[in-house]
Short mmCIF file of C-alpha atoms in Angstrom, two decimals:
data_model
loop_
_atom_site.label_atom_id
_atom_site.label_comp_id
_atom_site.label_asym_id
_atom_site.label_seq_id
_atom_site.Cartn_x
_atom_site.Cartn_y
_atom_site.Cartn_z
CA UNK A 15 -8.92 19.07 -15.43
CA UNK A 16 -11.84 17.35 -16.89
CA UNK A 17 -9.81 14.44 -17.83
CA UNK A 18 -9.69 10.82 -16.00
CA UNK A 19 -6.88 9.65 -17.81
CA UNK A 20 -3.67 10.71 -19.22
CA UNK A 21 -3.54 12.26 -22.43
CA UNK A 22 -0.23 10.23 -24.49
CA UNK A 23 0.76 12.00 -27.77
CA UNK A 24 0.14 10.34 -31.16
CA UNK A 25 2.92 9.00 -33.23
CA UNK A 26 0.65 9.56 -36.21
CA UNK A 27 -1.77 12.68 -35.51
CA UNK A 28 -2.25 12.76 -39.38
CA UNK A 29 -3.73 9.25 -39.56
CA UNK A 30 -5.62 9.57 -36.03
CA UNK A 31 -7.19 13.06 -37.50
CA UNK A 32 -8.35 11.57 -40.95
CA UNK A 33 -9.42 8.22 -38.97
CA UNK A 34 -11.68 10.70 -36.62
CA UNK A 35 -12.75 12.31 -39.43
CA UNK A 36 -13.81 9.24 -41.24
CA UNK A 37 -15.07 7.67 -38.33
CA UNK A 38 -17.73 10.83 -36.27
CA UNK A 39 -19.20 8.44 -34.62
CA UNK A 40 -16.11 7.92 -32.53
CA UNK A 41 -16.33 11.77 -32.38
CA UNK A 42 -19.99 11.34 -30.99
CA UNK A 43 -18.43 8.61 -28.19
CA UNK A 44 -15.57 11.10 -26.83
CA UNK A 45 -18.28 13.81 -26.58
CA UNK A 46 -20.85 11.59 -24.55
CA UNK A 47 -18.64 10.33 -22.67
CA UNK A 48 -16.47 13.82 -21.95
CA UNK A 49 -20.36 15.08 -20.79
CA UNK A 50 -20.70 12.43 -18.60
CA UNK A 51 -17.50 13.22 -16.90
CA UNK A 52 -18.59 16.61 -16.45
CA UNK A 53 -22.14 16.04 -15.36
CA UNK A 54 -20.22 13.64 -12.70
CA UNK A 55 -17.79 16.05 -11.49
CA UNK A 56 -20.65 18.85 -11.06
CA UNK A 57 -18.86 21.09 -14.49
CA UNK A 58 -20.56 23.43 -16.68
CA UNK A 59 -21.43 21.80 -19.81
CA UNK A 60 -23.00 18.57 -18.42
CA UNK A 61 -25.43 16.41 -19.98
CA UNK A 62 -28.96 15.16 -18.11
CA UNK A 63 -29.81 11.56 -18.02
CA UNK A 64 -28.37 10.08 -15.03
CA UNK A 65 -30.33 7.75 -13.23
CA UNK A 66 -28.00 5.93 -10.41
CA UNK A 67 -28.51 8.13 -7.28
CA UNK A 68 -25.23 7.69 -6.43
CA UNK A 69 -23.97 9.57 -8.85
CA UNK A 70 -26.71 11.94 -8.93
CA UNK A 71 -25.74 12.57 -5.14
CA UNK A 72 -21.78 12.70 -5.97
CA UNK A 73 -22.89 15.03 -8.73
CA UNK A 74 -24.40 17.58 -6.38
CA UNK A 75 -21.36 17.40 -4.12
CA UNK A 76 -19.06 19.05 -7.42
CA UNK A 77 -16.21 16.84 -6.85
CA UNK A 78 -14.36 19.52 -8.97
CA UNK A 79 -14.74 22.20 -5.92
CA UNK A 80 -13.14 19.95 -3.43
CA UNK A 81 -9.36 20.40 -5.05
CA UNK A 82 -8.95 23.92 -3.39
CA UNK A 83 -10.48 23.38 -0.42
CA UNK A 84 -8.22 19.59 0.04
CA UNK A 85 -4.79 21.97 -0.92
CA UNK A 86 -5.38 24.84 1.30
CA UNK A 87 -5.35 21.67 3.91
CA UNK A 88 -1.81 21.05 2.43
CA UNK A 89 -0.69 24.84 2.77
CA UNK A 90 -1.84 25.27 6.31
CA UNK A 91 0.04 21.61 7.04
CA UNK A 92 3.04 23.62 5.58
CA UNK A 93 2.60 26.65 7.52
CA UNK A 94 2.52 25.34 10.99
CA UNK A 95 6.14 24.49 10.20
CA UNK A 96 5.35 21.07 12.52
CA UNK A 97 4.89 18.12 9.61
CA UNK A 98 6.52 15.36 9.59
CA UNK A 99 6.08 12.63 7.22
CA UNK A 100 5.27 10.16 9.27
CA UNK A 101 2.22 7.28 9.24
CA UNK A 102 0.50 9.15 12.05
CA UNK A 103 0.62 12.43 9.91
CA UNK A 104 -0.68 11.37 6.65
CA UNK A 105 -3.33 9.45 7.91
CA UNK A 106 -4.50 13.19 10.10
CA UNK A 107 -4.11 15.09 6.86
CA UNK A 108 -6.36 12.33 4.81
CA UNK A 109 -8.94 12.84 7.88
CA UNK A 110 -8.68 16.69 7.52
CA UNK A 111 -8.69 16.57 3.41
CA UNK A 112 -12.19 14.27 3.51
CA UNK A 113 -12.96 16.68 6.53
CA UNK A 114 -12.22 20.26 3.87
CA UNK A 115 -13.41 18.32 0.55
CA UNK A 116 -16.13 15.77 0.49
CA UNK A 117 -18.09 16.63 4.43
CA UNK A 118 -17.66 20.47 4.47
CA UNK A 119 -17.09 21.25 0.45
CA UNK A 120 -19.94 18.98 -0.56
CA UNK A 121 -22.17 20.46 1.89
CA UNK A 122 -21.86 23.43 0.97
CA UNK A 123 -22.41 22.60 -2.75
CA UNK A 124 -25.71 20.94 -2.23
CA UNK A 125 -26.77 23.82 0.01
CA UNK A 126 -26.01 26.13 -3.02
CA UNK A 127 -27.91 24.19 -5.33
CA UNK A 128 -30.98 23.99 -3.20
CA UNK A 129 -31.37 27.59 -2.68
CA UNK A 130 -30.09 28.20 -6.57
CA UNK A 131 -32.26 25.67 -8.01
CA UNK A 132 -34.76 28.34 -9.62
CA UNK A 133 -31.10 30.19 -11.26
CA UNK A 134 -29.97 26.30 -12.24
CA UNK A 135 -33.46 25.55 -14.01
CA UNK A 136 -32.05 28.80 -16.21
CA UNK A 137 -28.47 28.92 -16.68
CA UNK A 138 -27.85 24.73 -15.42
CA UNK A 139 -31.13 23.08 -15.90
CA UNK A 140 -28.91 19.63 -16.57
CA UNK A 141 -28.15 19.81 -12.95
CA UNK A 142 -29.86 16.72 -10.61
CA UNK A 143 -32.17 19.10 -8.83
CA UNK A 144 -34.16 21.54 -11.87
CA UNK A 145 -34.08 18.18 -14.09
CA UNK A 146 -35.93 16.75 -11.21
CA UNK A 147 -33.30 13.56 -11.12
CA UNK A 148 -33.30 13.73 -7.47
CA UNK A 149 -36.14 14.83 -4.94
CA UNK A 150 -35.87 18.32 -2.38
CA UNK A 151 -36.33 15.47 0.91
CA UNK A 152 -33.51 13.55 -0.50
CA UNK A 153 -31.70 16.79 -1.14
CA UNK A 154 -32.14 17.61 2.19
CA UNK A 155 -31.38 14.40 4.06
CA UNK A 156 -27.54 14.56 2.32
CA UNK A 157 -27.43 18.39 3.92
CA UNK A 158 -27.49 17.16 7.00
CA UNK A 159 -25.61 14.00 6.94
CA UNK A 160 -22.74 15.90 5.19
CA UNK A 161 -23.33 18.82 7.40
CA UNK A 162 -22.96 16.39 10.71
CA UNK A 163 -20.71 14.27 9.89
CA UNK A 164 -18.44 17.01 8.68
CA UNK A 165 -18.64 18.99 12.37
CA UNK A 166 -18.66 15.48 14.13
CA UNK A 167 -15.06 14.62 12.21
CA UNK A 168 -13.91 17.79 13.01
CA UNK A 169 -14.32 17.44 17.13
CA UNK A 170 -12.55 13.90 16.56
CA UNK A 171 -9.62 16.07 14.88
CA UNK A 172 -9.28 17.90 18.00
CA UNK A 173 -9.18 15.49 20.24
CA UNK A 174 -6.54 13.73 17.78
CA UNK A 175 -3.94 16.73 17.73
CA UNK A 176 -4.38 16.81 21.44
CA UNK A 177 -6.21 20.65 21.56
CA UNK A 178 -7.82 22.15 24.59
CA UNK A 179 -10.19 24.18 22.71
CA UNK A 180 -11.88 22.66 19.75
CA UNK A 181 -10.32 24.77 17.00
CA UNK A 182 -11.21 22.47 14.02
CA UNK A 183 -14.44 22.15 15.42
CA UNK A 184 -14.98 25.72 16.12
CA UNK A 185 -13.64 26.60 12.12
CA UNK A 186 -16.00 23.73 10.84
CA UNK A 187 -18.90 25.39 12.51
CA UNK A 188 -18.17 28.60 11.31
CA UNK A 189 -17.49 27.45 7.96
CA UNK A 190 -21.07 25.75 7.96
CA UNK A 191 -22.95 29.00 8.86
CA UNK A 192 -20.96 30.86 6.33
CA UNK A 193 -21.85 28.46 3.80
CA UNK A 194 -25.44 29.08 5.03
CA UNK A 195 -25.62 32.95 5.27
CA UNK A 196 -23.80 32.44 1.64
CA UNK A 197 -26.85 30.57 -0.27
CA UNK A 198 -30.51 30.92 2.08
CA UNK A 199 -31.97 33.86 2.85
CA UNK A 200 -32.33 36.33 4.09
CA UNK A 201 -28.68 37.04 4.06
CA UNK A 202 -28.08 35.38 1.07
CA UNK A 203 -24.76 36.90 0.47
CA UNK A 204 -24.44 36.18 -2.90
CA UNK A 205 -26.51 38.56 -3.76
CA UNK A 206 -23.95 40.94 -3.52
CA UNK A 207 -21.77 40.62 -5.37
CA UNK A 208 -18.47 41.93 -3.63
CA UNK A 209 -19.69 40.02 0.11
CA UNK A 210 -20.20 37.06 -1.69
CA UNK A 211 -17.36 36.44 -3.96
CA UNK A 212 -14.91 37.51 -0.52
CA UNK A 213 -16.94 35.11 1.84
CA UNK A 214 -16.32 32.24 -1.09
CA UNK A 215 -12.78 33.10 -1.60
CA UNK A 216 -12.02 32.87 2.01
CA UNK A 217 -13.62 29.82 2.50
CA UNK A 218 -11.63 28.26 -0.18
CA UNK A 219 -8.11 29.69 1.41
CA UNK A 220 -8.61 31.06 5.39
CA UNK A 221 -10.84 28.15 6.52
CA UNK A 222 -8.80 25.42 5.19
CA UNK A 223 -5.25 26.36 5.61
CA UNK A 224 -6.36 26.81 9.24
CA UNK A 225 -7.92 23.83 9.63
CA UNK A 226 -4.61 22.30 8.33
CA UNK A 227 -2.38 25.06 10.22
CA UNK A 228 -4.23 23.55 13.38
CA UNK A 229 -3.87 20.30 13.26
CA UNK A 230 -0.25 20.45 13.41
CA UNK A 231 0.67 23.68 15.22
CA UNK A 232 -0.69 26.89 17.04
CA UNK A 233 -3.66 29.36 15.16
CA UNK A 234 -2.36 32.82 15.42
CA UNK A 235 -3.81 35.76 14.65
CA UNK A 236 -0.93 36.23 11.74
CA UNK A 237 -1.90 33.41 10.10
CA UNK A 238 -5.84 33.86 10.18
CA UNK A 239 -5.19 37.76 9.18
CA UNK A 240 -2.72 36.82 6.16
CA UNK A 241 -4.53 34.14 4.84
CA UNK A 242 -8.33 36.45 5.30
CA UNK A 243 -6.00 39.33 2.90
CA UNK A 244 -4.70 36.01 0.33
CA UNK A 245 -8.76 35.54 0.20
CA UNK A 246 -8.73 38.56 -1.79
CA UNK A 247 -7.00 37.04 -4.45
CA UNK A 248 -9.64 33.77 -4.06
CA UNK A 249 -12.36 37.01 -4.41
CA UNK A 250 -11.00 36.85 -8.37
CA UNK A 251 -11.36 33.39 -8.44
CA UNK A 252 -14.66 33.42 -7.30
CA UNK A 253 -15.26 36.23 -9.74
CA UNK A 254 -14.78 33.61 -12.38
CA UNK A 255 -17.68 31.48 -11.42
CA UNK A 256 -20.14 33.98 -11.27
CA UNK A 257 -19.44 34.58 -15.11
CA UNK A 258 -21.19 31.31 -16.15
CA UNK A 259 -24.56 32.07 -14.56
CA UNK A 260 -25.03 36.26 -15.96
CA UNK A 261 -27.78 35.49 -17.41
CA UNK A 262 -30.08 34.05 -14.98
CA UNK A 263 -28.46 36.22 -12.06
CA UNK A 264 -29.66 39.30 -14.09
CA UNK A 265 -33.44 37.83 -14.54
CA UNK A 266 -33.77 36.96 -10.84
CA UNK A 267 -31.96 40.42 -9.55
CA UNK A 268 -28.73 38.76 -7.97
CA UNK A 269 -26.18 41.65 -7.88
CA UNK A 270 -23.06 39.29 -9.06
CA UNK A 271 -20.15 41.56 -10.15
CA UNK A 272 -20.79 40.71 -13.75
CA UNK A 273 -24.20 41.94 -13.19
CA UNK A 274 -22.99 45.30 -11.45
CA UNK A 275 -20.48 46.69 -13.81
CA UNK A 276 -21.21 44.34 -16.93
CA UNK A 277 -18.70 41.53 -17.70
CA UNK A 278 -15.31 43.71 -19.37
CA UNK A 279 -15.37 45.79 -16.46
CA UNK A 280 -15.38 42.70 -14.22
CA UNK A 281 -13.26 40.29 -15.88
CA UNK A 282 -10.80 43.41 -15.24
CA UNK A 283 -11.87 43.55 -11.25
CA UNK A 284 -10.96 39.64 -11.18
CA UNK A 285 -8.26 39.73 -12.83
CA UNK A 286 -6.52 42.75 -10.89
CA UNK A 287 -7.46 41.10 -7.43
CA UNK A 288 -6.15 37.75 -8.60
CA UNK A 289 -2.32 39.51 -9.33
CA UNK A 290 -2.38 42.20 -6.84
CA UNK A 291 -3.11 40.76 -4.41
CA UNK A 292 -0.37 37.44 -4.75
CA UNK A 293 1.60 40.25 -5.56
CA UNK A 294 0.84 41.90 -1.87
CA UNK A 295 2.19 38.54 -0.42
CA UNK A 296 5.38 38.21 -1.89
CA UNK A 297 5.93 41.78 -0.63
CA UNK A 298 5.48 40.55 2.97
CA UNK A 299 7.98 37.51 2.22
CA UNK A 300 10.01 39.98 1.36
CA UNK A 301 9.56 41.61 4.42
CA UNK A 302 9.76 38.59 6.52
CA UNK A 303 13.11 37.45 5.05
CA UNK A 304 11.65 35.18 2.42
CA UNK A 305 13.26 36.27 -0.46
CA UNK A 306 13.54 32.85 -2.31
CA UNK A 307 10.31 32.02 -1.82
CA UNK A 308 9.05 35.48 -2.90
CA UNK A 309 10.77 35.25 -5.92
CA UNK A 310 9.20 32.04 -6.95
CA UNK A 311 5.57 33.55 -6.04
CA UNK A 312 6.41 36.31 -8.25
CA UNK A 313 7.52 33.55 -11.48
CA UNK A 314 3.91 32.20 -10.66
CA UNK A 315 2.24 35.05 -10.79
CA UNK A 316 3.30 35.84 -14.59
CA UNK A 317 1.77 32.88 -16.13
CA UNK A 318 -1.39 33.76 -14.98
CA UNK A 319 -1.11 37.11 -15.96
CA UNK A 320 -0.02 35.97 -19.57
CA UNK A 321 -3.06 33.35 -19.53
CA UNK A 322 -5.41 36.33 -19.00
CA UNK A 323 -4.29 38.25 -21.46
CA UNK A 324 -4.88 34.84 -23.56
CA UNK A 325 -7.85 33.77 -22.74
CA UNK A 326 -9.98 35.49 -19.64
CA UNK A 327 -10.32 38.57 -20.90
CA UNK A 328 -10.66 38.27 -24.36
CA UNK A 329 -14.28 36.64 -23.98
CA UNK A 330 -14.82 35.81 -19.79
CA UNK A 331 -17.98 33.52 -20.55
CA UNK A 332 -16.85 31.40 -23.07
CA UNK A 333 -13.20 30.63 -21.42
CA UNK A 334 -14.34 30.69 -17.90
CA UNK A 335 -12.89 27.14 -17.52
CA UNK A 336 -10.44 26.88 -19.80
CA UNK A 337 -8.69 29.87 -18.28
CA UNK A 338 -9.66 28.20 -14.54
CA UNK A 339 -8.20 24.84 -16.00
CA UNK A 340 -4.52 26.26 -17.33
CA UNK A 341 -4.01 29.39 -14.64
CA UNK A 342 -5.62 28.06 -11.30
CA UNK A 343 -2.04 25.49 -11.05
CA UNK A 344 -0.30 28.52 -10.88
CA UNK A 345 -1.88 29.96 -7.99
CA UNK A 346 -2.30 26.56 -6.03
CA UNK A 347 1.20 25.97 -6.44
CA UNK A 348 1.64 30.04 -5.12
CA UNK A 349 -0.64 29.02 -2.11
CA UNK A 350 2.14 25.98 -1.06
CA UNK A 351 5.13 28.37 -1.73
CA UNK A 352 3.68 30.94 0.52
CA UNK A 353 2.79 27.86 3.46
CA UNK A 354 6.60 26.94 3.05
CA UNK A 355 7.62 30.11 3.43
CA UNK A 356 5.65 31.09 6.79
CA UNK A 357 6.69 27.63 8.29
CA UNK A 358 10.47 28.28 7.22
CA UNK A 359 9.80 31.71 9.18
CA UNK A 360 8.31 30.48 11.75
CA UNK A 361 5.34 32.93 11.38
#
């Protein structure tokens, strides 16, 4: 997921291994440079060093966060059963993605990190704000420019898609104080575990398939409730990130599943939510009719219960994101299925 470019196989991979082999410091390039990506996509694994504060301030934002948040756009598009591909259209969903991903996403990112930056200097002390790369008033100034221009674009969505009551506007705000309640205290929901991983899984699936599901049809209660019970299934993939950061969590008394019931038992809690819970959906296309597009949730579902078995829960904190990087397509591509489906239905 890491990767800028494509990868092209080798006619050779004999010769390209010995020449790597005889040549490390081409080994030492493709490392640097594999860092940098990271540090610039907001990954674990980064290196320090940055000093343009443009991409110190892109770096807080964790471009890598925004892909959820700019699909579940896509999925509530689908599930308002109104989209038409038409100039008008695309141009509302690239509003609503920058709307979801870079304003709202980012936001909430660099709101994270400035409440986490005493866990960061521990577990992520490459990241902009412990290795002092950017300063707390600077930090602060992108909050609220992000945090503005997010709820200002989101008013101008209404008024685009013709709505009475502000919905996107009324989500975006919501959204925002979740976010908040999420990383400051004294709420600080993160600090328990089971309240924080649901509040981040639904604000990677209920806020933005709404926001989407808005913009092009009606917000009904059946589409808020369903999508708030598919969160449960983003609660596992929250699960995952917590994994990364054990060890400073459990030095600074944050209650993170991981730190609750020790990291077997809850690489098995993630995991279980993650399946179950898809598998609760496809029951209700089922029940709705859907039976095609049931069967292709369930034929998603099973690669990402084989990639579990291969690499989640055979050692959670060293595969974190390689099991993120090969499963998480799998469950994307359920979230679309499922947004067909309810549009098809007419839900």
């Amino acid at each position: 997921m890491s990767e800028l470019t494509p990868i092209t196989p080798d006619s050779k991979p004999a010769e390209a291994l010995d020449s790597a082999i005889d040549n490390p410091s081409d080994q030492g390039i493709v490392t640097e440079r594999t860092a940098k990506t990271r540090q610039l996509l907001g990954m674990k694994g980064a290196s320090p060093g940055e000093t343009s504060i443009w991409k110190i301030r892109l770096q807080l934002m964790k471009p890598i966060t925004w892909i959820p948040l700019i699909w579940g756009v896509v999925c509530g598009a689908a599930s308002s059963g109104n989209y038409t591909w038409t100039l008008e259209n695309v141009l509302k969903v690239a509003a609503c993605m920058f709307l979801a991903g870079p304003l709202m996403t980012g936001y909430t990112q660099i709101l994270n990190d400035y409440y986490d930056r005493e866990i960061d200097a521990i577990n992520e002390p490459y990241r902009p704000i412990p290795s002092g790369a950017i300063s707390l008033n600077q930090v602060i100034t992108q909050i609220w420019v992000l945090l503005i221009g997010g709820i200002g674009l989101a008013f101008l969505l209404d008024v685009w898609a013709g709505h009475e009551f502000p919905t996107i506007g009324a989500i975006a705000i919501i959204g925002s104080f979740i976010a908040y309640i999420y990383s400051a205290p004294p709420l600080k929901l993160k600090q328990n575990g089971w309240l924080g991983s649901y509040a981040l899984g639904a604000s990677y699936i209920t806020l933005p398939w709404s926001t989407g599901h808005a913009l092009f049809g009606d917000l009904n209660s059946t589409i808020v409730i369903l999508t708030m019970f598919y969160s449960l299934a983003g609660l596992g993939i929250a699960i995952v990130n917590d994994f990364k950061s054990v060890e400073g969590d459990r030095q600074l008394g944050l209650n993170s599943l991981p730190v609750m019931f020790g990291i077997n038992t809850a690489a098995w809690i993630c995991v279980l939510t993650i399946d179950v819970f898809q598998g609760f959906i496809a029951a209700y296309l089922v029940y709705i009719h859907e039976n095609l597009y049931a069967g292709i949730l369930i034929l998603l579902i099973i690669p990402q219960i084989i990639l579990q078995n291969i690499y989640f829960l055979r050692d959670p904190v060293a595969n974190d994101v390689k099991y993120q990087a090969s499963a998480q397509p799998f469950l994307v591509l359920g979230m679309l299925v499922v947004g067909l489906a309810l549009g098809h239905a007419g839900i």
